[in-house]
Short mmCIF file of C-alpha atoms in Angstrom, two decimals:
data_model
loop_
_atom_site.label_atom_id
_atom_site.label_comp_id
_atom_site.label_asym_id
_atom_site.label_seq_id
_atom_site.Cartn_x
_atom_site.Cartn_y
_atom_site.Cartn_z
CA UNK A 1 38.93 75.53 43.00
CA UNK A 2 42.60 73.95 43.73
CA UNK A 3 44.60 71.26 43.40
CA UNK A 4 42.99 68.96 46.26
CA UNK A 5 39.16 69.89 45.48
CA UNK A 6 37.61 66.70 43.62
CA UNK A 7 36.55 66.88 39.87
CA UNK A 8 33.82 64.97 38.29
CA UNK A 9 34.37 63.84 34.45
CA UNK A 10 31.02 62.35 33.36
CA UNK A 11 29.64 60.06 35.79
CA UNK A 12 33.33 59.37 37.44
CA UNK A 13 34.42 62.05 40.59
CA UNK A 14 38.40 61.47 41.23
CA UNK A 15 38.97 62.63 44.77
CA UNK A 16 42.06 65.53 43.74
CA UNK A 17 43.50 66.98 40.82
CA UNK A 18 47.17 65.74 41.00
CA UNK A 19 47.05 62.72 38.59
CA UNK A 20 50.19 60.39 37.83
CA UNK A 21 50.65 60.39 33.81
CA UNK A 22 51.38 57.46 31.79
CA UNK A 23 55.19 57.05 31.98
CA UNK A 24 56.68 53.77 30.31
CA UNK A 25 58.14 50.97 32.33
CA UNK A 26 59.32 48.55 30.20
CA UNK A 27 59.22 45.83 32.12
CA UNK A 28 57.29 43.14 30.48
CA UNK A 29 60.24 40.57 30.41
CA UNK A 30 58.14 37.64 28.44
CA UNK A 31 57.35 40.16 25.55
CA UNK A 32 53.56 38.96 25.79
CA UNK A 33 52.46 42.31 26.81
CA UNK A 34 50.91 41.33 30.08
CA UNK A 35 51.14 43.30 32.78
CA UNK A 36 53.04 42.03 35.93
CA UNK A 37 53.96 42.46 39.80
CA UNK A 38 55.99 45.58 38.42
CA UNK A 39 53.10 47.06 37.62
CA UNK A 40 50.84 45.89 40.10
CA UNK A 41 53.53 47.49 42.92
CA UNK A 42 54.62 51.04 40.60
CA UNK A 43 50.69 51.80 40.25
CA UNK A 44 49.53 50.69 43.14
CA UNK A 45 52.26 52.81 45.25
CA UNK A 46 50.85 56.26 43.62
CA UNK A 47 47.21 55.08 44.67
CA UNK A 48 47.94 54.52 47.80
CA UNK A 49 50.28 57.52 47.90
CA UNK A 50 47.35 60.32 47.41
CA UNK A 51 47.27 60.42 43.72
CA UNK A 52 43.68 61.17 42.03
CA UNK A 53 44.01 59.21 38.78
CA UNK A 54 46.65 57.15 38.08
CA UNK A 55 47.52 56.67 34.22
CA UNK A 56 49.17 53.16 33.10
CA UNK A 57 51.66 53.72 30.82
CA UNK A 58 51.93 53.12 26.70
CA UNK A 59 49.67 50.26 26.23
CA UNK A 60 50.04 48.70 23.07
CA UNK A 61 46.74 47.71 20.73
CA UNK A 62 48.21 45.18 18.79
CA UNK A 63 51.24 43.55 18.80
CA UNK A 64 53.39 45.58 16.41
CA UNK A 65 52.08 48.95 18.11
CA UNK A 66 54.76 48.26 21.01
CA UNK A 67 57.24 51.13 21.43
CA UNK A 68 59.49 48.21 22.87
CA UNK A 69 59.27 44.53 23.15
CA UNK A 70 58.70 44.78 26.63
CA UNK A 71 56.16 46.78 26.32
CA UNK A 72 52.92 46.08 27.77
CA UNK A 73 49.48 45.75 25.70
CA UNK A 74 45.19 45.52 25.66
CA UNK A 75 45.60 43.39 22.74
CA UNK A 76 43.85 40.10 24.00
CA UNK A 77 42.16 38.71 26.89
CA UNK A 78 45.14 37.81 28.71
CA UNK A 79 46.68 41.21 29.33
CA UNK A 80 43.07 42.36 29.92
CA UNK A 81 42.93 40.15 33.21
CA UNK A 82 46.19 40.85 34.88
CA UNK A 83 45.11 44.18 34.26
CA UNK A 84 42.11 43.70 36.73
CA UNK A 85 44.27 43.10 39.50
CA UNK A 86 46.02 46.42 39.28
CA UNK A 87 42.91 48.09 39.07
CA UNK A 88 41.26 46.44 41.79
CA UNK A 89 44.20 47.60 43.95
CA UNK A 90 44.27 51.31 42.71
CA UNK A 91 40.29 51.48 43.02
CA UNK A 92 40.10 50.03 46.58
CA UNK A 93 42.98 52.76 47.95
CA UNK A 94 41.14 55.70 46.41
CA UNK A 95 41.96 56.35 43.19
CA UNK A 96 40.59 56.24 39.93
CA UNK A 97 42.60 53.95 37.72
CA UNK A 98 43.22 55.07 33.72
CA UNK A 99 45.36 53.52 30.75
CA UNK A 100 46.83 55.03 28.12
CA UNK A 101 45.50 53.04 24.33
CA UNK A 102 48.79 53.23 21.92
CA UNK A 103 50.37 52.25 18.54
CA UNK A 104 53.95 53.80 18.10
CA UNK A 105 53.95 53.47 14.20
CA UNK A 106 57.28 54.41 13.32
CA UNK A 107 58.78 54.78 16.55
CA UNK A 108 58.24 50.69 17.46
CA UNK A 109 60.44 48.06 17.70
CA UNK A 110 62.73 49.96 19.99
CA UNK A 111 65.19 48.91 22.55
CA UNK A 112 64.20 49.86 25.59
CA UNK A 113 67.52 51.31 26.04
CA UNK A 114 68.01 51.11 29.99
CA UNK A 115 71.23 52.10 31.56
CA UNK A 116 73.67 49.48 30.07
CA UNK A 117 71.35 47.90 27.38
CA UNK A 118 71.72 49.02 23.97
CA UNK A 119 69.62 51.20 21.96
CA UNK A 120 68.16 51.66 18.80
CA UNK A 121 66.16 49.44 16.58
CA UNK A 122 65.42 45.45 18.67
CA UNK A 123 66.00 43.04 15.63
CA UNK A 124 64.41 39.87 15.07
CA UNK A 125 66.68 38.50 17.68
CA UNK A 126 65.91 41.31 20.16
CA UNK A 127 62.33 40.46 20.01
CA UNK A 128 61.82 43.32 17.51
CA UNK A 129 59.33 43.39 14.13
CA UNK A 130 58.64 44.86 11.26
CA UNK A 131 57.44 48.33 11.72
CA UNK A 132 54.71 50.82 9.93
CA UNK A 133 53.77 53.86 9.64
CA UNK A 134 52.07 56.48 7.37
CA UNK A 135 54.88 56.44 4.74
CA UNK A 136 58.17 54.78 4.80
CA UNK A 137 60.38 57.63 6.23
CA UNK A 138 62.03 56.44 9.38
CA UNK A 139 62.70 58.11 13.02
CA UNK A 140 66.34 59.09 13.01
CA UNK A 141 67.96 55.82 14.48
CA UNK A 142 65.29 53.57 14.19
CA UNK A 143 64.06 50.76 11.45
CA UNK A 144 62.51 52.02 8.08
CA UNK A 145 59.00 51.57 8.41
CA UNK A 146 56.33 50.32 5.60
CA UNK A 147 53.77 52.90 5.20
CA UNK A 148 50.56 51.43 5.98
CA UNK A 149 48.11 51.23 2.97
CA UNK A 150 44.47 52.85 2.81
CA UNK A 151 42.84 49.99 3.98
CA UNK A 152 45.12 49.61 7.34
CA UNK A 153 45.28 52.62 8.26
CA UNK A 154 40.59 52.72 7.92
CA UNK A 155 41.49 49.57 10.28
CA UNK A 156 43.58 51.64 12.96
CA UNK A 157 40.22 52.82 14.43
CA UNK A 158 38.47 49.49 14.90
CA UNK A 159 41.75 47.98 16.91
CA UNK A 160 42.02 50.91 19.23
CA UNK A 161 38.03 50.34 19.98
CA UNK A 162 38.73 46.73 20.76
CA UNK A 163 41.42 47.63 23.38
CA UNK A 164 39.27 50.06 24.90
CA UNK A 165 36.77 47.38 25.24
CA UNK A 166 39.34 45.55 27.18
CA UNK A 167 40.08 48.25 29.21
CA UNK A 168 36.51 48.22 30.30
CA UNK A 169 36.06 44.86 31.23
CA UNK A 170 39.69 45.33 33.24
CA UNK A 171 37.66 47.63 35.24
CA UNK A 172 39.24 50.75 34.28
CA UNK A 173 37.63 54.02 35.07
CA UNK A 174 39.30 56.75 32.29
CA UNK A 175 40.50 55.38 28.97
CA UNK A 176 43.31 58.30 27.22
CA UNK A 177 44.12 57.85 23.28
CA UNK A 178 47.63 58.64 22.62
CA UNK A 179 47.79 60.72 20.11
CA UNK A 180 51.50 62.57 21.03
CA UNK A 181 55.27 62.21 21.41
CA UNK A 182 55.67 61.39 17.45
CA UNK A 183 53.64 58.28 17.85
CA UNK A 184 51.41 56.70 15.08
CA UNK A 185 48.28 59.23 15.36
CA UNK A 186 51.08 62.22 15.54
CA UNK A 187 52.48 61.13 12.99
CA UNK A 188 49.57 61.31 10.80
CA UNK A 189 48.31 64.65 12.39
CA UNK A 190 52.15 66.23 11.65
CA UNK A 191 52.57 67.71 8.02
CA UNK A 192 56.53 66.48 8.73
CA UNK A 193 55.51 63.45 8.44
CA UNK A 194 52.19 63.01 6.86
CA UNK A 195 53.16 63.27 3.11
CA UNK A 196 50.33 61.13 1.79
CA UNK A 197 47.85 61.66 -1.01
CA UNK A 198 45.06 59.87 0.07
CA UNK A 199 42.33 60.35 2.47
CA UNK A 200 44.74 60.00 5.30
CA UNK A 201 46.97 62.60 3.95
CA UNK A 202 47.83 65.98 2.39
CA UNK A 203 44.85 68.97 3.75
CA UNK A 204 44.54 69.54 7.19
CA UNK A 205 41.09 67.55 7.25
CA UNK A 206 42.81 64.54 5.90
CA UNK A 207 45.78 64.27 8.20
CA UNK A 208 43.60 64.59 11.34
CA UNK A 209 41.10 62.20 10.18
CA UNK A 210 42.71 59.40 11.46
CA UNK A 211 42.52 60.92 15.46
CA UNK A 212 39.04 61.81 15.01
CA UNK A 213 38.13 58.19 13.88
CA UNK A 214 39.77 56.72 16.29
CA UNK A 215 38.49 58.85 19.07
CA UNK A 216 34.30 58.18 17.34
CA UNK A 217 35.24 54.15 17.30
CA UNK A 218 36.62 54.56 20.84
CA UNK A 219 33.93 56.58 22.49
CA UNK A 220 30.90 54.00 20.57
CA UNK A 221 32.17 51.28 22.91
CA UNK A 222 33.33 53.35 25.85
CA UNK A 223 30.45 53.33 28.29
CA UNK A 224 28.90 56.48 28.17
CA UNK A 225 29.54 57.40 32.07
CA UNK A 226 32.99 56.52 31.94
CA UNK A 227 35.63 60.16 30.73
CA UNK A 228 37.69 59.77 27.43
CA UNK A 229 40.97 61.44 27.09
CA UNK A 230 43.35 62.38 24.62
CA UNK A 231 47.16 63.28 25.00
CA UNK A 232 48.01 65.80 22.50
CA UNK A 233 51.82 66.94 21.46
CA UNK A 234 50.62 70.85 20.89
CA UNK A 235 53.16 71.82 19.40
CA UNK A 236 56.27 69.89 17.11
CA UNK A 237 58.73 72.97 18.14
CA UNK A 238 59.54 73.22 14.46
CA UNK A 239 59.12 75.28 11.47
CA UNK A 240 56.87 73.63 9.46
CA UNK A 241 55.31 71.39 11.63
CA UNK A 242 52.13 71.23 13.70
CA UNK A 243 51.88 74.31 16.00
CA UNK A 244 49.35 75.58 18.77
CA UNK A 245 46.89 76.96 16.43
CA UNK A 246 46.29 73.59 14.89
CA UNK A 247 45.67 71.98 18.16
CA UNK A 248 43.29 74.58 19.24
CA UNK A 249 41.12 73.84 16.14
CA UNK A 250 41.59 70.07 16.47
CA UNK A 251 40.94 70.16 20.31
CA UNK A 252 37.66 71.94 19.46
CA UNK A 253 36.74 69.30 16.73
CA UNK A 254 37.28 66.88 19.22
CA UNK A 255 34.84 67.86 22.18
CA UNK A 256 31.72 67.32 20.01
CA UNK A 257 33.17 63.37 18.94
CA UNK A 258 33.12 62.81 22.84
CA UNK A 259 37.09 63.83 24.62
CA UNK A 260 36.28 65.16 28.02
CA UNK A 261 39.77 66.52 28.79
CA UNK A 262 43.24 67.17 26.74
CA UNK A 263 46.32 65.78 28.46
CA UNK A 264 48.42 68.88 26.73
CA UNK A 265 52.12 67.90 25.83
CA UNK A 266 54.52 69.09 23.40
CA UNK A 267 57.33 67.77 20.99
CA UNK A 268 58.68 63.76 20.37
CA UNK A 269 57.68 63.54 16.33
CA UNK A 270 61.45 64.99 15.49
CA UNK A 271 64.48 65.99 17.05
CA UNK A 272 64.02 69.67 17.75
CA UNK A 273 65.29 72.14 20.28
CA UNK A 274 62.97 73.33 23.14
CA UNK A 275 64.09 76.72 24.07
CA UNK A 276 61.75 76.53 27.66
CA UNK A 277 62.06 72.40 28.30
CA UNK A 278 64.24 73.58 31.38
CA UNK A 279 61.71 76.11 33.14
CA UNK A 280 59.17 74.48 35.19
CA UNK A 281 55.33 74.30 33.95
CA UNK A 282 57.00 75.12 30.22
CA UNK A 283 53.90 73.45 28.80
CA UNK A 284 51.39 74.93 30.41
CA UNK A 285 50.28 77.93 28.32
CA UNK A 286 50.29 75.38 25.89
CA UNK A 287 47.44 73.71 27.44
CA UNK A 288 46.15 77.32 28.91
CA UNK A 289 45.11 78.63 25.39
CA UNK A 290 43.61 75.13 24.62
CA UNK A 291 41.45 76.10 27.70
CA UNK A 292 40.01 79.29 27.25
CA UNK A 293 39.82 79.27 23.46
CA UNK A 294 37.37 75.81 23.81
CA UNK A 295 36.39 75.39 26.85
CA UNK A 296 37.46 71.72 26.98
CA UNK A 297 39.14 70.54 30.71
CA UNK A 298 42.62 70.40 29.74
CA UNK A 299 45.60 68.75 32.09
CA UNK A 300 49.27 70.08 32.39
CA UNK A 301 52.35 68.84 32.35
CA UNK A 302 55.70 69.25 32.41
CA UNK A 303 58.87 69.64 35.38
CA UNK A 304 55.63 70.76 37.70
CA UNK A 305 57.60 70.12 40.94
CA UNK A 306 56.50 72.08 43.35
CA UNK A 307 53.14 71.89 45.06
CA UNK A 308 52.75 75.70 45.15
CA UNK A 309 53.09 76.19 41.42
CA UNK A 310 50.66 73.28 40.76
CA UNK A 311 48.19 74.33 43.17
CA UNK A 312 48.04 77.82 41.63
CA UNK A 313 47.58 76.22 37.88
CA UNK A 314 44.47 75.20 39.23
CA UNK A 315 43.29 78.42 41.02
CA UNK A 316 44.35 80.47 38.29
CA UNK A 317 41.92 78.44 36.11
CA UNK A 318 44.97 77.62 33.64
CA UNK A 319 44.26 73.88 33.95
CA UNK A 320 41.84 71.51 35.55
CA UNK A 321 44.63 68.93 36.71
CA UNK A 322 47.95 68.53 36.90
CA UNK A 323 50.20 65.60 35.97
CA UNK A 324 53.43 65.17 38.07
CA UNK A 325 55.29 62.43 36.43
CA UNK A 326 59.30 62.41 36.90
CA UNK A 327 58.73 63.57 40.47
CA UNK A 328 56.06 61.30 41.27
CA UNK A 329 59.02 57.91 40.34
CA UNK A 330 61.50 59.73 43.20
CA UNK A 331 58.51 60.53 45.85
CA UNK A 332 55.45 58.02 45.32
CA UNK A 333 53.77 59.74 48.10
CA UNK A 334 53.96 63.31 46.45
CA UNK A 335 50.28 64.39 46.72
CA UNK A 336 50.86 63.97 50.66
CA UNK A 337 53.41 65.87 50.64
CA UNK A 338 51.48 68.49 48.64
CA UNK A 339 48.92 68.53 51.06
CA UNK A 340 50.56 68.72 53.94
CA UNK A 341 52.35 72.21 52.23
CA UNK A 342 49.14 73.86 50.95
CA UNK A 343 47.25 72.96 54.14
CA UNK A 344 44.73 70.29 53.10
CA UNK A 345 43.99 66.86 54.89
CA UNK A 346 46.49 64.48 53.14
CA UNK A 347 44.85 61.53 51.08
CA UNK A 348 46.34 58.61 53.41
CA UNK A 349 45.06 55.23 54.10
CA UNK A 350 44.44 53.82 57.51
CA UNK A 351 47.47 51.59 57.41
CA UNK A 352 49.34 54.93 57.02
CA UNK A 353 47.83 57.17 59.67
CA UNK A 354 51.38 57.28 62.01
CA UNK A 355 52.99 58.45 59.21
CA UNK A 356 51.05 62.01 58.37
CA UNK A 357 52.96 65.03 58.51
#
């Protein structure tokens, strides 16, 4: 097995194991959440560039779930058709086309906070909202948030489903549930900031009982041949917090409500040092021990740069796939380039053929 050889995920086969993860563009300048030539142009680029699956970005399911006003969203039928375009594109070049189902919770109603834009919280005037979250403590620099009662957050599940349903009539192939990087399911999963008393809150079994309804409403209208994935923060990096052992017994809860493969992270509920975050592959035995302890497919991430290193993730059986993100916005033809290194056939299209290596 290695990083070129196809993988099959339920009835879907992407070609390679170098997929693009969901990385946040911003660039939804109407604030409607629909998707647009940016998007059509940034996806489409890694699909024609070699990559396996390609992973939209944050997508919001509902309007106040946005990270940033120009965010983009599966919340209604609009967003759900000028995602088809991008979709057809990715599909046609080779690729298998996913999106990432969000709700930042606390963490909305951001500025996007681009190089010589402000940052912080986007006020009323910015485009911003009101914002929720499990209780009313806010994310250092950004707007208090209303903790969500018992009845919204039992609601959570059903608006995630509807996206996903969405998703599938956009054509997508892999749906992933965000459930890391201090967003809203984090946030309930974390004991830092889970401090509830009800159903949603307190035991372990409460705090996680949001993800795992989310993921059952999710995988009911999911079709059953099409993968479900779930991006986990593994760790919080904090004393106190949630920590590797936790995600191993919530991973293996998981498998049995229908995830096919963890997207392992790490980190982004609170400001805390990473004592690795500069070493390449720093997550990995993160998502190594998630692996072998429960036999779930699990993908890595994190500064995997180098086509060497990612091809011998995948022969040392530490990960199914690997994500290459920051690299993947300076090179869009990085799995080429990978397979020209490790000796494979590069994944080009015919337009392309003068340029091989």
């Amino acid at each position: 097995m290695h990083l070129f050889d196809p993988i099959t995920l339920r009835g879907l086969t992407v070609r390679n194991r170098v997929w693009l993860p969901p990385m946040c563009q911003y660039q939804v300048e109407a604030r409607d959440g629909v998707p647009t030539d940016w998007h059509l142009v940034h996806l489409g680029a890694r699909a024609v560039g070699g990559f396996g699956l390609v992973i939209a970005e944050a997508t919001a399911v509902v309007p106040e779930g946005r990270i940033s006003p120009q965010d983009v969203g599966l919340w209604d039928d609009a967003q759900a058709e000028a995602w088809a375009r991008v979709v057809r594109f990715g599909q046609a070049h080779g690729a298998a086309m996913g999106v990432q189902l969000a709700h930042a919770g606390r963490k909305a109603s951001a500025e996007r906070a681009f190089p010589g834009e402000p940052g912080g919280v986007a006020g009323p005037d910015r485009g911003g909202w009101p914002v929720v979250g499990p209780t009313d403590v806010a994310f250092p620099g950004l707007a208090e948030p209303r903790a969500l009662t018992t009845a919204e957050v039992a609601d959570v599940p059903r608006r995630f489903a509807e996206a996903a349903v969405r998703a599938d009539q956009a054509g997508f192939d892999v749906v992933e549930i965000h459930s890391a990087h201090g967003y809203l399911l984090h946030q309930f999963y974390s004991p830092l900031t889970n401090t509830r008393t009800d159903a949603y809150g307190g035991t372990y079994e409460g705090r996680t009982r949001l993800v795992k309804e989310v993921v059952a409403a999710v995988r009911a209208v999911w079709p059953e041949r099409k993968p479900l994935l779930l991006r986990l923060s593994a760790t919080d990096w904090t004393d106190g917090g949630w920590t590797l052992d936790d995600s191993v017994r919530l991973v293996a809860e998981l498998g049995p409500l229908g995830v096919d493969l963890v997207d392992v992270s790490t980190g982004g509920l609170v400001h805390a040092p990473i004592p690795t975050a500069a070493e390449p592959g720093y997550q990995v035995p993160f998502a190594e021990r998630i692996r072998r302890e429960t036999g779930l497919p699990v993908a890595a991430v994190g500064r995997i740069t180098d086509p060497h290193q990612a091809d011998a993730l995948v022969r040392g059986g530490q990960a199914d796939a690997v994500l290459v993100g920051r690299a993947a916005l300076r090179e869009p033809s990085w799995p080429q380039r990978a397979a020209h290194e490790l000796g494979h056939p590069g994944p080009y299209p015919a337009a392309y053929h003068r340029g091989t290596y």
